[in-house]
Amino acid sequence: MQFVDLHAQYAAYKKEIDNAIQEVLDSCKFIKGPQVQQLEEALAEYAGVKHAIGCASGTDALLIPMMAYNVQPGDEVIVPDFTFIATAEMVALWKAVPVFADISPDTYNIDPAAIESLVTEKTVGIIPVSLYGQCADLDEINAIAEKHGLWVIEDAAQSFGAKYKDRKSCSLTDVATTSFFPAKPLGCYGDGGAVFTNTDELAEKMRIILNHGQSQRYHHKYIGINGRLDTIQAAILLVKLKYFDEEIERRNEVADRYSKELSDYFKTPCIKEENTSTYAQYTIEVKDRDTVRERLKQAGIPTAVHYPMPLHKQEAFFMVKKSTDYPNTDFASDRVLSLPMHPFMSESDISHITDTLKRAVK
Ligand SMILES: *Cc1c(COP(=O)(O)O)cnc(C)c1O
């Protein structure tokens, strides 16, 4: 059994994907080929946002807007304590200070009340993460940002395709970012990402920054990076995007099956009334996690922990002053367990997983 079955997905679309790749090979337009712009237009339409800009990874997608916002050394950016490192890593790489905020225990997303208490004179922005595929409380977060004159970047690496109050993830904040890492709900066959915004000026600046700050060839307006999306990845994504809504639906069916079987035994995902989830992860809470994981492993079931260590405990952030406690993050990181999740899961795999889990805690 696979945690994410990329083989099954490739088999399902193989002909179209092979043709799409071959077309790029025949054209030899590996950088800035026409598929990149086609994909950007398709992504913008899909998310309901004016500009989608392809880039080299979900990590670059976070760095690029901070460069465009001209974030200065020592500026503070509020991020959740419970996320993949890239969110805070790019803040620190740009010599700003990541300020960790605790999460809400129900959804694991950043707690707006915690954000409010961490705003200082040095705060310039907030990067909420829409964890496991469900949007953070973006209206509340936007209101806090407006009150204090801050920008908001939604890290939607896991939530592209999700809905929040009938609007789409990636259309709800000043800027949003996503990742096309292969295991994400919309994955390519290497690294890739995108940045989204409704602001024309910001979009133009970010496009320039991700191409070495070039406004015209060999004329460099800003310090930039090589952060372009490959044409081959764009071509693959154009194929996969056609099936993305079906896949999200199927992921939700798998999640519903899991929850129906497991919710009497474990804390299962809590998706708020106003939200839909892409289920980038289906994550439960388990008290004796190591033992349960081992039992599952023996039964041939792969699992993962997103994430075992809060950011405030990471050695790489030794220089970040801890300004509060993180009881909800500490609790979650001890207990969360992600189960296999992909659109090609069989009924028998799902039953095998839920039966094994129930037996493990009996
Ligand atoms: C995957 C992920 C990223 C980084 O994306 P890459 O494409 O791997 O660079 C950033 N933030 C979150 C929350 C992620 O899950």
Short mmCIF file of C-alpha atoms and ligand atoms in Angstrom, two decimals:
data_model
loop_
_atom_site.label_atom_id
_atom_site.label_comp_id
_atom_site.label_asym_id
_atom_site.label_seq_id
_atom_site.Cartn_x
_atom_site.Cartn_y
_atom_site.Cartn_z
CA MET A 1 0.00 0.00 0.00
CA GLN A 2 1.23 3.50 -0.81
CA PHE A 3 0.81 6.60 1.36
CA VAL A 4 0.24 8.62 -1.84
CA ASP A 5 -0.11 6.43 -4.93
CA LEU A 6 1.58 8.42 -7.69
CA HIS A 7 1.89 5.28 -9.83
CA ALA A 8 -1.88 4.83 -10.01
CA GLN A 9 -2.34 8.48 -10.90
CA TYR A 10 0.26 8.38 -13.65
CA ALA A 11 -1.27 5.20 -15.06
CA ALA A 12 -4.67 6.90 -15.21
CA TYR A 13 -3.46 9.87 -17.29
CA LYS A 14 -0.33 8.33 -18.85
CA LYS A 15 -1.18 8.89 -22.49
CA GLU A 16 -2.06 12.54 -22.08
CA ILE A 17 0.88 13.27 -19.81
CA ASP A 18 3.36 11.49 -22.09
CA ASN A 19 2.03 13.46 -25.06
CA ALA A 20 2.24 16.73 -23.14
CA ILE A 21 5.87 16.06 -22.17
CA GLN A 22 6.74 14.98 -25.70
CA GLU A 23 5.33 18.22 -27.07
CA VAL A 24 7.68 20.23 -24.87
CA LEU A 25 10.61 18.02 -25.87
CA ASP A 26 9.79 18.55 -29.55
CA SER A 27 9.55 22.31 -29.09
CA CYS A 28 12.75 22.54 -26.97
CA LYS A 29 11.15 25.53 -25.21
CA PHE A 30 12.15 24.29 -21.78
CA ILE A 31 12.16 27.74 -20.18
CA LYS A 32 9.14 30.05 -20.56
CA GLY A 33 7.43 27.82 -23.12
CA PRO A 34 3.80 28.63 -23.98
CA GLN A 35 2.51 25.99 -21.52
CA VAL A 36 3.67 28.15 -18.60
CA GLN A 37 1.40 31.01 -19.56
CA GLN A 38 -1.45 28.64 -20.40
CA LEU A 39 -1.14 27.09 -16.98
CA GLU A 40 -1.02 30.50 -15.28
CA GLU A 41 -4.24 31.51 -17.00
CA ALA A 42 -5.90 28.21 -16.06
CA LEU A 43 -4.78 28.48 -12.43
CA ALA A 44 -6.00 32.07 -12.13
CA GLU A 45 -9.38 31.13 -13.54
CA TYR A 46 -9.61 28.08 -11.32
CA ALA A 47 -8.86 30.02 -8.13
CA GLY A 48 -10.88 33.08 -9.12
CA VAL A 49 -7.95 35.47 -8.87
CA LYS A 50 -6.50 37.97 -11.32
CA HIS A 51 -2.87 36.81 -11.44
CA ALA A 52 -1.33 33.37 -11.06
CA ILE A 53 2.42 33.25 -11.51
CA GLY A 54 4.23 29.95 -11.90
CA CYS A 55 7.46 29.53 -9.96
CA ALA A 56 10.03 26.89 -9.11
CA SER A 57 8.63 25.61 -5.79
CA GLY A 58 6.24 26.32 -2.95
CA THR A 59 9.26 27.55 -1.02
CA ASP A 60 10.25 30.12 -3.67
CA ALA A 61 6.59 31.10 -3.80
CA LEU A 62 6.90 32.25 -0.18
CA LEU A 63 10.17 34.08 -0.67
CA ILE A 64 9.16 36.00 -3.80
CA PRO A 65 6.32 38.08 -2.25
CA MET A 66 8.45 38.93 0.79
CA MET A 67 11.11 40.23 -1.59
CA ALA A 68 8.43 42.17 -3.46
CA TYR A 69 7.12 43.65 -0.21
CA ASN A 70 10.67 44.78 0.52
CA VAL A 71 10.71 43.10 3.92
CA GLN A 72 13.66 44.44 5.91
CA PRO A 73 16.09 42.71 8.29
CA GLY A 74 14.50 42.60 11.73
CA ASP A 75 10.94 42.97 10.48
CA GLU A 76 8.61 40.54 12.19
CA VAL A 77 6.34 38.13 10.33
CA ILE A 78 3.78 36.07 12.24
CA VAL A 79 3.56 32.41 11.21
CA PRO A 80 1.96 29.33 12.80
CA ASP A 81 4.16 27.28 15.11
CA PHE A 82 2.71 24.12 13.54
CA THR A 83 3.61 23.87 9.85
CA PHE A 84 6.22 22.66 7.40
CA ILE A 85 9.44 24.59 7.95
CA ALA A 86 9.38 26.48 4.61
CA THR A 87 6.80 28.97 5.91
CA ALA A 88 9.13 30.30 8.60
CA GLU A 89 12.38 29.31 6.87
CA MET A 90 11.88 31.84 4.07
CA VAL A 91 11.19 34.60 6.62
CA ALA A 92 14.47 33.81 8.36
CA LEU A 93 16.37 33.39 5.08
CA TRP A 94 15.34 36.93 4.17
CA LYS A 95 16.73 38.04 7.58
CA ALA A 96 13.34 38.91 8.95
CA VAL A 97 12.12 37.38 12.22
CA PRO A 98 9.53 34.62 12.22
CA VAL A 99 7.21 35.04 15.21
CA PHE A 100 5.48 31.77 16.01
CA ALA A 101 1.80 31.74 16.93
CA ASP A 102 -0.09 28.86 18.53
CA ILE A 103 -2.87 27.04 16.68
CA SER A 104 -6.54 26.29 17.24
CA PRO A 105 -6.81 22.73 18.58
CA ASP A 106 -9.81 21.84 16.40
CA THR A 107 -8.44 22.64 12.92
CA TYR A 108 -4.69 22.95 13.70
CA ASN A 109 -4.67 26.28 11.84
CA ILE A 110 -3.14 29.45 13.29
CA ASP A 111 -5.28 30.95 16.07
CA PRO A 112 -6.36 34.53 15.20
CA ALA A 113 -6.41 35.45 18.91
CA ALA A 114 -2.78 34.34 19.21
CA ILE A 115 -1.86 36.50 16.20
CA GLU A 116 -3.47 39.58 17.74
CA SER A 117 -1.43 39.16 20.93
CA LEU A 118 1.86 38.93 19.00
CA VAL A 119 1.58 42.07 16.85
CA THR A 120 4.29 44.63 17.70
CA GLU A 121 5.62 47.81 16.09
CA LYS A 122 7.97 45.64 14.07
CA THR A 123 5.31 43.36 12.61
CA VAL A 124 4.92 43.73 8.84
CA GLY A 125 2.93 40.68 7.81
CA ILE A 126 1.16 37.43 8.61
CA ILE A 127 1.59 34.10 6.80
CA PRO A 128 -1.29 31.83 7.82
CA VAL A 129 -0.99 28.26 6.57
CA SER A 130 -4.12 26.47 5.38
CA LEU A 131 -3.06 23.20 6.95
CA TYR A 132 -4.02 19.73 5.73
CA GLY A 133 -6.17 21.32 2.98
CA GLN A 134 -8.53 23.55 5.00
CA CYS A 135 -8.29 27.35 4.87
CA ALA A 136 -7.22 29.18 8.02
CA ASP A 137 -9.66 31.74 9.51
CA LEU A 138 -8.80 34.19 6.76
CA ASP A 139 -11.55 36.78 7.32
CA GLU A 140 -10.50 37.21 10.96
CA ILE A 141 -6.84 37.28 9.95
CA ASN A 142 -7.45 39.85 7.18
CA ALA A 143 -9.32 42.02 9.72
CA ILE A 144 -6.36 41.93 12.15
CA ALA A 145 -4.02 42.76 9.27
CA GLU A 146 -6.14 45.67 8.16
CA LYS A 147 -6.33 47.05 11.69
CA HIS A 148 -2.53 47.04 12.02
CA GLY A 149 -1.54 47.78 8.41
CA LEU A 150 -0.03 44.36 7.70
CA TRP A 151 0.03 42.22 4.58
CA VAL A 152 -1.27 38.63 4.52
CA ILE A 153 0.18 35.77 2.46
CA GLU A 154 -1.88 32.57 2.58
CA ASP A 155 0.48 29.58 2.46
CA ALA A 156 -1.88 27.39 0.47
CA ALA A 157 0.67 24.68 -0.37
CA GLN A 158 -1.84 22.14 0.95
CA SER A 159 -5.14 23.87 0.19
CA PHE A 160 -5.17 24.87 -3.48
CA GLY A 161 -8.66 23.82 -4.59
CA ALA A 162 -10.31 24.25 -1.17
CA LYS A 163 -13.26 26.57 -0.56
CA TYR A 164 -13.82 29.12 2.17
CA LYS A 165 -17.26 30.74 2.36
CA ASP A 166 -17.83 29.90 -1.32
CA ARG A 167 -14.59 31.51 -2.41
CA LYS A 168 -11.45 29.61 -3.32
CA SER A 169 -8.23 29.26 -1.40
CA CYS A 170 -5.54 31.46 -3.05
CA SER A 171 -8.04 34.26 -3.80
CA LEU A 172 -8.64 35.46 -0.25
CA THR A 173 -5.55 37.37 0.86
CA ASP A 174 -3.15 40.01 -0.55
CA VAL A 175 -0.97 37.21 -1.86
CA ALA A 176 -1.29 33.43 -1.74
CA THR A 177 1.21 30.71 -2.56
CA THR A 178 0.99 27.05 -3.43
CA SER A 179 3.25 24.09 -4.11
CA PHE A 180 3.16 21.47 -6.85
CA PHE A 181 5.49 19.08 -5.01
CA PRO A 182 4.50 15.62 -6.32
CA ALA A 183 2.67 14.52 -3.16
CA LYS A 184 0.54 17.68 -2.84
CA PRO A 185 -3.08 17.42 -4.02
CA LEU A 186 -2.10 19.06 -7.34
CA GLY A 187 1.43 17.77 -7.86
CA CYS A 188 3.80 17.91 -10.81
CA TYR A 189 6.70 15.57 -11.59
CA GLY A 190 9.44 17.50 -9.90
CA ASP A 191 9.36 20.82 -8.06
CA GLY A 192 6.95 23.62 -8.87
CA GLY A 193 4.80 26.28 -7.27
CA ALA A 194 2.71 29.37 -7.89
CA VAL A 195 2.01 32.79 -6.42
CA PHE A 196 -1.42 34.45 -6.64
CA THR A 197 -2.57 38.05 -6.24
CA ASN A 198 -5.26 40.46 -7.39
CA THR A 199 -2.86 43.42 -7.31
CA ASP A 200 -1.39 44.29 -10.73
CA GLU A 201 1.72 46.09 -9.50
CA LEU A 202 2.65 43.37 -7.08
CA ALA A 203 2.12 40.72 -9.75
CA GLU A 204 4.43 42.51 -12.14
CA LYS A 205 7.11 42.97 -9.52
CA MET A 206 6.96 39.31 -8.50
CA ARG A 207 7.25 38.19 -12.13
CA ILE A 208 10.38 40.30 -12.48
CA ILE A 209 11.87 39.10 -9.18
CA LEU A 210 11.50 35.41 -10.02
CA ASN A 211 13.42 35.99 -13.23
CA HIS A 212 16.60 37.54 -11.76
CA GLY A 213 14.94 40.92 -11.32
CA GLN A 214 15.07 41.41 -15.10
CA SER A 215 12.70 44.05 -16.42
CA GLN A 216 14.21 43.58 -19.90
CA ARG A 217 16.88 41.16 -20.96
CA TYR A 218 20.06 41.94 -18.98
CA HIS A 219 18.46 44.98 -17.38
CA HIS A 220 18.01 44.18 -13.70
CA LYS A 221 15.59 46.34 -11.79
CA TYR A 222 15.67 44.39 -8.52
CA ILE A 223 17.74 41.71 -6.87
CA GLY A 224 15.90 38.56 -7.82
CA ILE A 225 16.26 34.81 -8.02
CA ASN A 226 16.06 32.06 -10.61
CA GLY A 227 12.58 30.98 -9.55
CA ARG A 228 10.91 30.08 -12.83
CA LEU A 229 8.54 27.15 -13.34
CA ASP A 230 9.81 24.62 -15.93
CA THR A 231 7.76 24.25 -19.11
CA ILE A 232 7.61 20.45 -18.71
CA GLN A 233 6.09 20.82 -15.25
CA ALA A 234 3.54 23.32 -16.57
CA ALA A 235 2.58 20.89 -19.35
CA ILE A 236 2.06 18.07 -16.83
CA LEU A 237 0.01 20.33 -14.57
CA LEU A 238 -2.22 21.39 -17.46
CA VAL A 239 -3.22 17.75 -17.87
CA LYS A 240 -3.66 17.12 -14.16
CA LEU A 241 -5.69 20.28 -13.58
CA LYS A 242 -8.44 18.89 -15.83
CA TYR A 243 -8.98 16.02 -13.39
CA PHE A 244 -8.33 17.97 -10.22
CA ASP A 245 -11.93 18.56 -9.15
CA GLU A 246 -12.76 14.86 -9.64
CA GLU A 247 -9.73 14.00 -7.56
CA ILE A 248 -10.74 16.37 -4.76
CA GLU A 249 -14.18 14.79 -4.76
CA ARG A 250 -12.68 11.34 -4.50
CA ARG A 251 -10.36 12.46 -1.68
CA ASN A 252 -13.43 13.72 0.16
CA GLU A 253 -15.16 10.38 -0.29
CA VAL A 254 -12.14 8.62 1.18
CA ALA A 255 -12.12 11.09 4.08
CA ASP A 256 -15.83 10.56 4.72
CA ARG A 257 -15.32 6.80 4.81
CA TYR A 258 -12.45 7.17 7.25
CA SER A 259 -14.38 9.54 9.51
CA LYS A 260 -17.47 7.35 9.56
CA GLU A 261 -15.41 4.39 10.76
CA LEU A 262 -13.01 6.19 13.05
CA SER A 263 -14.75 9.12 14.71
CA ASP A 264 -15.95 7.03 17.68
CA TYR A 265 -12.36 6.03 18.41
CA PHE A 266 -10.18 9.02 17.49
CA LYS A 267 -10.35 12.78 17.00
CA THR A 268 -10.93 12.93 13.24
CA PRO A 269 -10.55 16.06 11.05
CA CYS A 270 -12.84 18.94 11.91
CA ILE A 271 -13.85 20.80 8.75
CA LYS A 272 -15.80 23.96 9.54
CA GLU A 273 -19.25 24.57 8.07
CA GLU A 274 -17.97 27.35 5.78
CA ASN A 275 -15.04 25.27 4.47
CA THR A 276 -14.26 22.40 2.17
CA SER A 277 -10.95 20.55 2.38
CA THR A 278 -8.68 19.14 -0.30
CA TYR A 279 -7.46 16.63 2.30
CA ALA A 280 -3.83 17.12 1.49
CA GLN A 281 -3.60 15.03 4.64
CA TYR A 282 -6.18 13.01 6.51
CA THR A 283 -4.93 13.39 10.04
CA ILE A 284 -6.26 11.92 13.28
CA GLU A 285 -5.10 12.19 16.90
CA VAL A 286 -3.74 9.08 18.58
CA LYS A 287 -2.69 8.90 22.22
CA ASP A 288 -0.06 6.16 22.03
CA ARG A 289 1.17 7.13 18.58
CA ASP A 290 4.39 5.13 18.34
CA THR A 291 2.68 1.87 19.27
CA VAL A 292 -0.24 2.44 16.91
CA ARG A 293 2.10 3.41 14.08
CA GLU A 294 4.10 0.25 14.60
CA ARG A 295 0.94 -1.88 14.51
CA LEU A 296 -0.10 -0.22 11.25
CA LYS A 297 3.36 -0.69 9.80
CA GLN A 298 3.25 -4.41 10.61
CA ALA A 299 -0.05 -4.59 8.77
CA GLY A 300 1.58 -3.01 5.69
CA ILE A 301 0.05 0.44 6.22
CA PRO A 302 2.33 3.48 5.77
CA THR A 303 1.64 6.55 7.91
CA ALA A 304 3.28 9.95 8.43
CA VAL A 305 3.45 12.61 11.10
CA HIS A 306 2.75 16.18 10.02
CA TYR A 307 4.57 17.48 12.08
CA PRO A 308 6.46 15.84 14.96
CA MET A 309 8.30 18.97 16.13
CA PRO A 310 6.88 22.51 16.50
CA LEU A 311 8.91 25.28 14.89
CA HIS A 312 9.74 26.85 18.26
CA LYS A 313 11.67 23.67 19.14
CA GLN A 314 13.62 23.44 15.87
CA GLU A 315 17.37 23.87 16.24
CA ALA A 316 17.48 26.03 13.08
CA PHE A 317 15.41 28.68 14.88
CA PHE A 318 17.69 28.90 17.93
CA MET A 319 17.93 32.65 17.34
CA VAL A 320 14.20 33.26 17.52
CA LYS A 321 13.10 34.49 20.91
CA LYS A 322 10.17 32.52 22.28
CA SER A 323 7.57 35.10 23.22
CA THR A 324 4.72 32.86 24.34
CA ASP A 325 3.80 29.23 25.09
CA TYR A 326 2.42 26.81 22.52
CA PRO A 327 0.23 24.32 24.38
CA ASN A 328 -1.93 23.44 21.39
CA THR A 329 1.01 22.93 19.03
CA ASP A 330 2.85 20.85 21.64
CA PHE A 331 -0.23 18.68 22.12
CA ALA A 332 -0.86 18.26 18.40
CA SER A 333 2.73 17.42 17.52
CA ASP A 334 2.68 14.60 20.08
CA ARG A 335 -0.51 13.06 18.76
CA VAL A 336 -1.24 13.71 15.09
CA LEU A 337 -1.03 10.82 12.65
CA SER A 338 -1.71 11.08 8.91
CA LEU A 339 -3.23 8.09 7.11
CA PRO A 340 -2.78 7.10 3.46
CA MET A 341 -4.73 9.54 1.30
CA HIS A 342 -5.04 9.75 -2.48
CA PRO A 343 -7.84 9.59 -5.03
CA PHE A 344 -7.09 6.03 -6.11
CA MET A 345 -7.59 4.25 -2.78
CA SER A 346 -9.59 1.03 -2.93
CA GLU A 347 -12.46 0.20 -0.58
CA SER A 348 -10.52 -2.80 0.71
CA ASP A 349 -7.49 -0.64 1.57
CA ILE A 350 -9.70 1.77 3.50
CA SER A 351 -11.35 -1.08 5.44
CA HIS A 352 -8.00 -2.68 6.16
CA ILE A 353 -6.73 0.63 7.59
CA THR A 354 -9.79 1.38 9.72
CA ASP A 355 -10.05 -2.21 11.01
CA THR A 356 -6.37 -2.29 11.94
CA LEU A 357 -6.64 1.07 13.71
CA LYS A 358 -9.68 0.02 15.71
CA ARG A 359 -7.98 -3.21 16.75
CA ALA A 360 -4.86 -1.31 17.73
CA VAL A 361 -6.69 0.78 20.33
CA LYS A 362 -9.08 -1.86 21.65
C1 LIG B 1 4.98 21.64 0.86
C2 LIG B 1 4.87 22.89 1.62
C3 LIG B 1 5.69 24.00 1.35
C4 LIG B 1 6.86 23.95 0.41
O1 LIG B 1 6.58 23.58 -0.87
P1 LIG B 1 7.78 23.04 -1.84
O2 LIG B 1 7.14 23.03 -3.18
O3 LIG B 1 8.13 21.68 -1.35
O4 LIG B 1 8.90 23.99 -1.75
C5 LIG B 1 5.46 25.17 2.04
N1 LIG B 1 4.50 25.25 2.97
C6 LIG B 1 3.72 24.21 3.29
C7 LIG B 1 2.66 24.37 4.33
C8 LIG B 1 3.89 22.99 2.63
O5 LIG B 1 3.11 21.95 2.97
#
